[in-house]
mmCIF file of C-alpha atoms in Angstrom:
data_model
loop_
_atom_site.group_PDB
_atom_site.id
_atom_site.type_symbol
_atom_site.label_atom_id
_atom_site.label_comp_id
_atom_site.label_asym_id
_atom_site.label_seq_id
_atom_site.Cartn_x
_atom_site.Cartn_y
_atom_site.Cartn_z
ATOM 1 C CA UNK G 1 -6.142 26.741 -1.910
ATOM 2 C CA UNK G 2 -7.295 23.257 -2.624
ATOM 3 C CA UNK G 3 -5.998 20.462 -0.327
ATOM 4 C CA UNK G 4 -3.958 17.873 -2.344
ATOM 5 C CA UNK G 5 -6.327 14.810 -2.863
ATOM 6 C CA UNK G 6 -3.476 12.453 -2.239
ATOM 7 C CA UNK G 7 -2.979 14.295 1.055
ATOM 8 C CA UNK G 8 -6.339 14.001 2.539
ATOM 9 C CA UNK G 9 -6.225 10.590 2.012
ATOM 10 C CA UNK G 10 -2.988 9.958 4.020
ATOM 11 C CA UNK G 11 -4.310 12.725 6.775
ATOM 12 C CA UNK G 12 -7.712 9.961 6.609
ATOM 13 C CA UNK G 13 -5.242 6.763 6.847
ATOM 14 C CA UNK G 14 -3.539 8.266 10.058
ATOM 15 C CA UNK G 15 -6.627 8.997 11.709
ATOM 16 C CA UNK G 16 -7.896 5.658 10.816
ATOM 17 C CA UNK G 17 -4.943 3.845 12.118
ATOM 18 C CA UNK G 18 -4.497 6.147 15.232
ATOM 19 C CA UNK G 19 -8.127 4.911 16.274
ATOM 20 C CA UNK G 20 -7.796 1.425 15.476
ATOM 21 C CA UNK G 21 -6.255 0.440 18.801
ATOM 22 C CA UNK G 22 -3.532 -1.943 19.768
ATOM 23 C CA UNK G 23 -4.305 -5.205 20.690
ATOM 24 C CA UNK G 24 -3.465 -6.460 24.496
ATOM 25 C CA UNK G 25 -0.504 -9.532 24.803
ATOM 26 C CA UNK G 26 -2.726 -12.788 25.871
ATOM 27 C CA UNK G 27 -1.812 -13.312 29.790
ATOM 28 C CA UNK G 28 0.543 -16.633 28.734
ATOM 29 C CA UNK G 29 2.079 -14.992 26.245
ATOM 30 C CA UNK G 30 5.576 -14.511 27.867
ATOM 31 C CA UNK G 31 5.185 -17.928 28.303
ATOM 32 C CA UNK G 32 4.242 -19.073 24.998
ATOM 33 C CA UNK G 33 7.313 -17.409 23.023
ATOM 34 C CA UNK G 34 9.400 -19.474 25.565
ATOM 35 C CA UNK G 35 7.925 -22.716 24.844
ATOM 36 C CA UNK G 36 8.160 -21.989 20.946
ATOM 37 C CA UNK G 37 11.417 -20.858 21.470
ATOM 38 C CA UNK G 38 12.200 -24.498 23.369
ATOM 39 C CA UNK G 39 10.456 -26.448 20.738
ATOM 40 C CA UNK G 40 12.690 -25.476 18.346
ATOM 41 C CA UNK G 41 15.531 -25.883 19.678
ATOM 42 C CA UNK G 42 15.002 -29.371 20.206
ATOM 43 C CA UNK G 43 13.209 -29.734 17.081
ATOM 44 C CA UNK G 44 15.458 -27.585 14.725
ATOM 45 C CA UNK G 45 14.488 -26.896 11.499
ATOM 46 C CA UNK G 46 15.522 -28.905 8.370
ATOM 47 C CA UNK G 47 19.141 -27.096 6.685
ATOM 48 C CA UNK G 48 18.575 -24.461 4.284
ATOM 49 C CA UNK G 49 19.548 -26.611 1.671
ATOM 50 C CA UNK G 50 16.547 -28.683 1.671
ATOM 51 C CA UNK G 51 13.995 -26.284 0.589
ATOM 52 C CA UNK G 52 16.181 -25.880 -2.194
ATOM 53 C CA UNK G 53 15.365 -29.397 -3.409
ATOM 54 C CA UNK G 54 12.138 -28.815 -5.032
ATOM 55 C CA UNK G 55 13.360 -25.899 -6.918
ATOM 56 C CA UNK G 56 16.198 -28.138 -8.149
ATOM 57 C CA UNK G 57 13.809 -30.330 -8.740
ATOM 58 C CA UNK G 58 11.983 -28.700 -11.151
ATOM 59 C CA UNK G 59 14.701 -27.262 -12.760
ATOM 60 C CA UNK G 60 16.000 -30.418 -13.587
ATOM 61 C CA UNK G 61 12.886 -31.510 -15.509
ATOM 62 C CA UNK G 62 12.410 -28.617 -16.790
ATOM 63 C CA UNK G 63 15.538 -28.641 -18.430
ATOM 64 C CA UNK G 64 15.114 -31.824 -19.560
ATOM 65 C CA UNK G 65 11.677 -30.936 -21.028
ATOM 66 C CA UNK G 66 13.516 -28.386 -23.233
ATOM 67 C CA UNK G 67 16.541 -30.319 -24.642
ATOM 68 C CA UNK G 68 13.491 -33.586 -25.594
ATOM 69 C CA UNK G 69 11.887 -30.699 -27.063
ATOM 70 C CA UNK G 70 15.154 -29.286 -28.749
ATOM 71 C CA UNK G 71 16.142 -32.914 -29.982
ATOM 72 C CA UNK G 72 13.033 -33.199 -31.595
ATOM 73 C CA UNK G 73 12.701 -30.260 -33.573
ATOM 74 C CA UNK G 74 16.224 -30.956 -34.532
ATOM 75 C CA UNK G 75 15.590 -34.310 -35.771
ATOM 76 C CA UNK G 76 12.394 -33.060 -37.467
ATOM 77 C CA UNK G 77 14.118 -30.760 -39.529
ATOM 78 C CA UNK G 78 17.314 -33.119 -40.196
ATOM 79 C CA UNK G 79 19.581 -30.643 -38.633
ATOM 80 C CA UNK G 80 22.097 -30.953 -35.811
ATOM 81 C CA UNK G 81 25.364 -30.357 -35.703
ATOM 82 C CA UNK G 82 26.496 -34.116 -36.951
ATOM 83 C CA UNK G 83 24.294 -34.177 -39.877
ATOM 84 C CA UNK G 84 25.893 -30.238 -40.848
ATOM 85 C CA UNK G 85 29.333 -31.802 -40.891
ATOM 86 C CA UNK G 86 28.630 -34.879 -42.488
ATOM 87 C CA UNK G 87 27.161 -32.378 -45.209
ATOM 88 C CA UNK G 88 30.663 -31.027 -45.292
ATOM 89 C CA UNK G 89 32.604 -34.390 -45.449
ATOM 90 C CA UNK G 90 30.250 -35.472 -48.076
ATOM 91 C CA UNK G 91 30.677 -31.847 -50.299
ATOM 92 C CA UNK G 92 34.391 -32.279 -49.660
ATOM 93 C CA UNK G 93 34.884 -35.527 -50.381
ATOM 94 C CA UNK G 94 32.285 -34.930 -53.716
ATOM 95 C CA UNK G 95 34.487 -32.399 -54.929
ATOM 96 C CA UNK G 96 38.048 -34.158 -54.053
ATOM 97 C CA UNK G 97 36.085 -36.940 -56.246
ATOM 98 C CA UNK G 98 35.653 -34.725 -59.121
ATOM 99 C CA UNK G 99 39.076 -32.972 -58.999
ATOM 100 C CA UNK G 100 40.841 -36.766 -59.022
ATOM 101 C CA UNK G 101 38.970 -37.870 -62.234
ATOM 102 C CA UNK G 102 41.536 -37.754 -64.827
ATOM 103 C CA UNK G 103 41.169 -35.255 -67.873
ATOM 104 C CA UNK G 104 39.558 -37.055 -70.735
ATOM 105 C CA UNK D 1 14.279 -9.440 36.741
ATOM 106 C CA UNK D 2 15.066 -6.684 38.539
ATOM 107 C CA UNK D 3 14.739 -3.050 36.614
ATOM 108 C CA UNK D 4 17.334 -1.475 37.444
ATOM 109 C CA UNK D 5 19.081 -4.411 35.192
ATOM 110 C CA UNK D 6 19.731 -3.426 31.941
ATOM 111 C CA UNK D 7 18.504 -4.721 28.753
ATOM 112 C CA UNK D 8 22.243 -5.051 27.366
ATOM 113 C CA UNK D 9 22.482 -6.679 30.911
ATOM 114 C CA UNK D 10 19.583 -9.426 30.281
ATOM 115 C CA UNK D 11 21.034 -9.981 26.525
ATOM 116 C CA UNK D 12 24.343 -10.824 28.271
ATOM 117 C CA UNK D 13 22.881 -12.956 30.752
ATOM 118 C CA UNK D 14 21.027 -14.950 27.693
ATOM 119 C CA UNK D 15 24.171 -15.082 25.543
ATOM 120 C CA UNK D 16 25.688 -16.778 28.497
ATOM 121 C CA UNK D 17 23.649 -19.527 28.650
ATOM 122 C CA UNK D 18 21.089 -18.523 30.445
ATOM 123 C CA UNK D 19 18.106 -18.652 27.934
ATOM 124 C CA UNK D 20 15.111 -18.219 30.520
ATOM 125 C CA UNK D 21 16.291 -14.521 31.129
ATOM 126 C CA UNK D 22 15.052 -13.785 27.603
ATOM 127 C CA UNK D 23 11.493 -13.911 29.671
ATOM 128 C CA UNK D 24 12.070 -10.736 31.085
ATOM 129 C CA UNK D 25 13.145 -9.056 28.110
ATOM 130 C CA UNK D 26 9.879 -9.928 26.408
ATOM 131 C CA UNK D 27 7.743 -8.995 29.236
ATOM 132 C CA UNK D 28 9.909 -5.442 29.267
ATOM 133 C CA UNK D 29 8.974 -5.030 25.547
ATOM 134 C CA UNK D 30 5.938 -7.129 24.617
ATOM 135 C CA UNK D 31 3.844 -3.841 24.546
ATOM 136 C CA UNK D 32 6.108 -2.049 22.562
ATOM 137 C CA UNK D 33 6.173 -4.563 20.154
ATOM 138 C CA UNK D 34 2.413 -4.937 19.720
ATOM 139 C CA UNK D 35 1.818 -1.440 19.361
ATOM 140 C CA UNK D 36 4.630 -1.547 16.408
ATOM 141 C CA UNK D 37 3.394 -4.496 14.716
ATOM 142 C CA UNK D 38 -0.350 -3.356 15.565
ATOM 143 C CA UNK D 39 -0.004 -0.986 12.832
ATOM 144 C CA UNK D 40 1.064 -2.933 10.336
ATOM 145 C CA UNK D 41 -0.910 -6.204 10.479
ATOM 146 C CA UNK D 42 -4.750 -6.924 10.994
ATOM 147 C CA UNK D 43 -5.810 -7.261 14.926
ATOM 148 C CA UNK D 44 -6.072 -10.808 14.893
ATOM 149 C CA UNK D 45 -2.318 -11.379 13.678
ATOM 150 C CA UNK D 46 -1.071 -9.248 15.860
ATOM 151 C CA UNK D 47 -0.042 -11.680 18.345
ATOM 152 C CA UNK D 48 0.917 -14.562 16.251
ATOM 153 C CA UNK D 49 3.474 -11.911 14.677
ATOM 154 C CA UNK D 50 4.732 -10.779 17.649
ATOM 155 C CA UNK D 51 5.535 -14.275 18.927
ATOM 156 C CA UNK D 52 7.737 -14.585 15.869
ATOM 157 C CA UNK D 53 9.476 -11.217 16.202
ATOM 158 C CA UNK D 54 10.670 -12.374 19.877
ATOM 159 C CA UNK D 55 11.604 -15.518 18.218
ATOM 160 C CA UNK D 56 13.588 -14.011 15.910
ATOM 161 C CA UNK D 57 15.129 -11.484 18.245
ATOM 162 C CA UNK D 58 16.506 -14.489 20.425
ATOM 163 C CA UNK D 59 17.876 -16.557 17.292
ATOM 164 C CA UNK D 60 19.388 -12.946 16.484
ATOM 165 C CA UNK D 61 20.401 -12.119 19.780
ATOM 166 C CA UNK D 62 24.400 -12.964 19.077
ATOM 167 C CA UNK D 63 24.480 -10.059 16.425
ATOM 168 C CA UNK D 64 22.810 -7.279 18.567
ATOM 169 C CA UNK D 65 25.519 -5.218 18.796
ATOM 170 C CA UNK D 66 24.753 -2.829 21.613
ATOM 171 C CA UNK D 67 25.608 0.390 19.223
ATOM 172 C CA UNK D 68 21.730 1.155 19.065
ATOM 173 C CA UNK D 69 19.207 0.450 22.244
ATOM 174 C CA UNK D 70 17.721 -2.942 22.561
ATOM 175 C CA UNK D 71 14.171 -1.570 21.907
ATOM 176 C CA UNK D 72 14.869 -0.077 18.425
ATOM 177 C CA UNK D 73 16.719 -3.437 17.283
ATOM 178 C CA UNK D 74 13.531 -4.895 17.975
ATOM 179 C CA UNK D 75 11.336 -2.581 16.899
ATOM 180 C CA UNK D 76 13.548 -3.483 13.352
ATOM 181 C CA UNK D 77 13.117 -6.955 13.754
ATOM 182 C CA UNK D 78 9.063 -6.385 14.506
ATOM 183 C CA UNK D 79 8.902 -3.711 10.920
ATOM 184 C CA UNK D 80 11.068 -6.831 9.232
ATOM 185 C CA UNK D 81 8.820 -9.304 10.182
ATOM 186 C CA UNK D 82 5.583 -7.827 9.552
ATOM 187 C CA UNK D 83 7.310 -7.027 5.918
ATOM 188 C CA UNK D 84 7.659 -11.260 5.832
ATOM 189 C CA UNK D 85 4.038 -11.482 6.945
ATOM 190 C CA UNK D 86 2.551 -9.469 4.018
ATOM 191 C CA UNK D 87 5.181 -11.371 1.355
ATOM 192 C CA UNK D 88 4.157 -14.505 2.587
ATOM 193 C CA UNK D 89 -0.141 -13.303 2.264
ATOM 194 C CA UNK D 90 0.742 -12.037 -1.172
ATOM 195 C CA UNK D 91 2.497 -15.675 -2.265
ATOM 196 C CA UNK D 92 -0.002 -17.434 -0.879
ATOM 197 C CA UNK D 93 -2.705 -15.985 -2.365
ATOM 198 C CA UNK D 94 -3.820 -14.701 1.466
ATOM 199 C CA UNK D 95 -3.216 -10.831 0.987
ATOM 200 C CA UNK D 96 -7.015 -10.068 -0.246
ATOM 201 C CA UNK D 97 -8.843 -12.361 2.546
ATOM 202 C CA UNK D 98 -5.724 -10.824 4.977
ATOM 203 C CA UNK D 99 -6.962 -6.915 3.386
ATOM 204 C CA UNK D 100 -10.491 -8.190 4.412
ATOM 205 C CA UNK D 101 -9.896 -8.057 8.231
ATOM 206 C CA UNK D 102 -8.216 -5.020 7.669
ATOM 207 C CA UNK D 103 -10.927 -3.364 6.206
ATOM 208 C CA UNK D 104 -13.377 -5.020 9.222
ATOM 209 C CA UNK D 105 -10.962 -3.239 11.382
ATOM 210 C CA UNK D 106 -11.190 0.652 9.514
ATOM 211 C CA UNK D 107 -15.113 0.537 9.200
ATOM 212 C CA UNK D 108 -15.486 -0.114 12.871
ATOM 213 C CA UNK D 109 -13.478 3.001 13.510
ATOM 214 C CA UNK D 110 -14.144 4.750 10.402
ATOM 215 C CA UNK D 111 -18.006 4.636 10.521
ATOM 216 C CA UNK D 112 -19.879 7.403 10.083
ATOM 217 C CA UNK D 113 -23.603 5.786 11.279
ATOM 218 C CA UNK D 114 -24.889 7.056 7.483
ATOM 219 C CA UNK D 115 -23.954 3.918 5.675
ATOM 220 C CA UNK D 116 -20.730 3.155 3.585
ATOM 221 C CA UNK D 117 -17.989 5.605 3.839
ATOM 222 C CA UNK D 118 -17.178 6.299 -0.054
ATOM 223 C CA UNK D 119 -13.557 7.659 1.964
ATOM 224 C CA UNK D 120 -13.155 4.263 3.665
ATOM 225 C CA UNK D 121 -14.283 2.737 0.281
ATOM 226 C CA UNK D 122 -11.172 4.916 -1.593
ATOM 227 C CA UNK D 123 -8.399 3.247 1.326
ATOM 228 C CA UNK D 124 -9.317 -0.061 1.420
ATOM 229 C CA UNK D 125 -9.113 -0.029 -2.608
ATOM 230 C CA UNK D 126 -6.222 1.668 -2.673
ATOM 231 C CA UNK D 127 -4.539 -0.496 -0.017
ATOM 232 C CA UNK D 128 -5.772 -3.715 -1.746
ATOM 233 C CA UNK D 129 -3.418 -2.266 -5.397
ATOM 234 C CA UNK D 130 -0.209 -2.033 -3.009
ATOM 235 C CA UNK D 131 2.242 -4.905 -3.313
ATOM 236 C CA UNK D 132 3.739 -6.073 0.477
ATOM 237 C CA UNK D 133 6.938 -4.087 0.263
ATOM 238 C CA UNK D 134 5.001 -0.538 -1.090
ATOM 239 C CA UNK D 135 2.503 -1.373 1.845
ATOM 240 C CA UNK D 136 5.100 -1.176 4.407
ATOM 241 C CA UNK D 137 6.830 2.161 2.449
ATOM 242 C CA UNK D 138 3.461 3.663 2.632
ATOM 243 C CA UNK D 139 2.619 3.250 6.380
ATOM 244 C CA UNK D 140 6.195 3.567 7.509
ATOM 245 C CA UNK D 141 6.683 6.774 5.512
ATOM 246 C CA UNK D 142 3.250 8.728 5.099
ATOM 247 C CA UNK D 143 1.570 7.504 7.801
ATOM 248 C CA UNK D 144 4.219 6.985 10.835
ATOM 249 C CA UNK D 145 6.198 9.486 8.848
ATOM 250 C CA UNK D 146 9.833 8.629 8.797
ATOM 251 C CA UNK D 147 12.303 9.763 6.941
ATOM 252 C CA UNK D 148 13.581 7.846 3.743
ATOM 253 C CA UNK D 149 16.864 6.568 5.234
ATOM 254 C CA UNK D 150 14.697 5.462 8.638
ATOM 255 C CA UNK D 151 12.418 4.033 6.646
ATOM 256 C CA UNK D 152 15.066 2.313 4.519
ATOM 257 C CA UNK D 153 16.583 0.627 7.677
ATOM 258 C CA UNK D 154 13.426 -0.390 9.026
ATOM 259 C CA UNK D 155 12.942 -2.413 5.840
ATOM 260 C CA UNK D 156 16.709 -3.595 5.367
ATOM 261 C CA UNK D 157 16.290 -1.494 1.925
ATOM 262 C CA UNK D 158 18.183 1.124 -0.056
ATOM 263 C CA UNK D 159 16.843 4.643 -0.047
ATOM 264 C CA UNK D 160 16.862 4.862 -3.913
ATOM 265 C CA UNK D 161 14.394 1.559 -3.502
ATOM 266 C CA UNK D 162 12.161 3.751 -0.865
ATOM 267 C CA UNK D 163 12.004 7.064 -3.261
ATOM 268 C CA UNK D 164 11.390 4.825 -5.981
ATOM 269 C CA UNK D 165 8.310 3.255 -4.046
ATOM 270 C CA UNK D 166 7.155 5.931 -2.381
ATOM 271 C CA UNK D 167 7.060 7.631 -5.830
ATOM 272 C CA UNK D 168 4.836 5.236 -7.337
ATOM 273 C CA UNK D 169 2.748 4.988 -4.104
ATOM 274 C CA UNK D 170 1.653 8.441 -4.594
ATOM 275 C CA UNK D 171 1.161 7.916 -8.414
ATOM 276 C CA UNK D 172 -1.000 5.188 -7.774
ATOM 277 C CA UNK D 173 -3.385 7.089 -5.096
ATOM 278 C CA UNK D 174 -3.574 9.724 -7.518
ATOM 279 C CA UNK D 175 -4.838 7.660 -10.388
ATOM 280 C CA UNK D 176 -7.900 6.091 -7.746
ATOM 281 C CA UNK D 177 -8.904 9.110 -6.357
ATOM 282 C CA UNK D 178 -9.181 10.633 -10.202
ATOM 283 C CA UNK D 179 -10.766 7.253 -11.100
ATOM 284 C CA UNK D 180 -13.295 7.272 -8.102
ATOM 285 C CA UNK D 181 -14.343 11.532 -9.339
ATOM 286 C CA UNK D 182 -14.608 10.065 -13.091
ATOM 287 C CA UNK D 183 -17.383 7.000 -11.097
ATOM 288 C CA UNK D 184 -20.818 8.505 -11.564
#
C-alpha cells in the first residue's frame, strides 16, 4: 500500500525536529530572569488601559470621519430628517390652506 | 536550595515574600523549558523566550494551584508563550524573516550533501502557509503528538477549535504536496 503523502511529511518534520537540537541556557541566565524580573517590578508597566488609548483614538476619528462624510451626502442631496418634516409641515399646512378657502 | 525541597515548597517560599527563591526553581527547570520551547521557536529565540516564560511563571505564581506538578504548569506557560511569540512575528510582519532561521536550522540537519532537498523545500513552504495558532496545532499534535484535549490545554483553546485546525492543517499539506507533483 502507498504511504499517505501527508504522512511522510509529518514522519520527515519529526525527524527534522528530533535532530535539530536544543539550545544550552547561557551560564548568567538564572541570573538574568532575576534581574528582569527586578526591573520590573520597580519599573511596572503602564495600566492596561493605556494601550487602549490609541485604539480609542482612532475610533474616535474615525467615527467622526463617517458622520462629516454622512452630513455631507445628506446635505448634498437635501435630505435629513429636518428637511423630511418640514416637507410634511409644509404639505400639511398646503392642504389645511386649501380645505379653509371658502366654496366659491 | 536544597533537593530534597519541593517545588510546591520553593513556590511557597516565593509567595511568602521571599522572591530570590524563584532562582532555584529556574535553575531546577531551565532545561526543561528550553527543550519545550526549543521546538517551537528558531535556535536563536530560544533563550529570549524562555526568559519570558520564567517571567511569566513568577507574575503567575499566585494562581498555580498545586492540583498539577509545577513542571507541567510551566511547560503550559512555555507552549503559551511561544504561541505569543509567533502572533506577535505574524503582526509584525516578522513571521517570514522568523520562518527564515527556521529553515537555516532544518537544512543544517536535513542535508543530504546532493544539493537542495525538494523534501526540505515541501516543509519549509508548507510551514511558511500556517498562521501562528495552526503552527502550534501542527507541532503540538502531529509532531509531539498529543491528544486533542492536551493539545487544547496547552494552547488555552477549545477542542472543537483544535479539530477544526488540525483539519485544515492536513487539507492544506495535501493541496502542496499535490501542487509540488503537478511542478514539472
Amino acid at each position: 500500500m502507498k504511504p499517505d503523502p501527508v504522512e511522510s511529511m509529518i514522519d520527515r518534520l519529526k525527524k527534522v525536529q528530533t535532530a535539530k537540537g536544543i539550545p544550552e541556557p547561557s551560564g548568567q541566565f538564572e541570573q538574568k530572569v532575576m534581574r528582569e524580573i527586578r526591573r520590573q517590578q520597580e519599573d511596572p508597566a503602564a495600566p492596561w488601559w493605556v494601550s487602549l488609548q490609541p485604539l480609542v483614538l482612532r475610533f474616535a476619528v474615525s467615527t467622526a470621519l463617517v458622520a462629516a462624510l454622512m452630513l455631507a451626502v445628506g446635505l448634498e442631496q437635501g435630505m435629513g430628517p429636518s428637511y423630511e418634516l418640514a416637507e410634511v409641515v409644509l404639505e400639511l399646512e398646503e392642504e389645511n390652506t386649501l380645505n379653509d378657502l371658502p366654496e366659491l | 536550595m536544597d533537593e530534597s525541597v519541593t517545588d510546591e515548597q520553593i513556590v511557597a517560599t516565593v509567595l511568602n515574600g521571599d522572591a530570590d527563591a524563584f532562582e532555584s526553581l529556574i535553575t531546577r527547570h531551565k532545561h526543561q523549558v528550553f527543550g519545550a520551547i526549543a521546538r517551537h521557536v528558531p535556535v536563536n529565540e530560544v533563550e529570549d523566550v524562555a526568559q519570558e516564560t520564567f517571567i511569566r511563571a513568577y507574575k503567575s505564581l499566585a494562581s498555580f494551584r498545586g492540583t498539577s506538578q509545577f513542571k507541567t504548569w510551566l511547560n503550559t506557560i512555555a507552549v503559551r508563550t511561544c504561541h505569543d511569540f509567533w502572533r506577535r512575528q505574524y503582526r509584525g510582519g516578522d513571521a517570514a524573516r522568523q520562518a527564515e532561521a527556521d529553515h537555516h536550522q532544518y537544512d543544517e540537519v536535513s542535508s543530504t550533501g546532493e544539493g537542495q532537498d525538494p523534501q526540505a523545500e515541501l516543509l519549509h513552504t508548507a510551514l511558511d502557509q500556517l498562521s501562528a495558532s495552526d503552527r502550534m496545532v501542527m507541532q503540538l499534535m502531529y509532531i509531539e503528538e498529543n491528544s486533542v484535549a492536551e493539545t487544547a490545554e496547552l494552547l488555552g483553546i477549545s477542542q472543537t477549535n483544535v479539530k477544526v485546525r488540525a483539519f485544515r492543517i492536513r487539507g492544506k499539506l495535501k493541496t502542496l504536496i499535490e501542487e509540488m507533483k503537478d511542478k514539472p
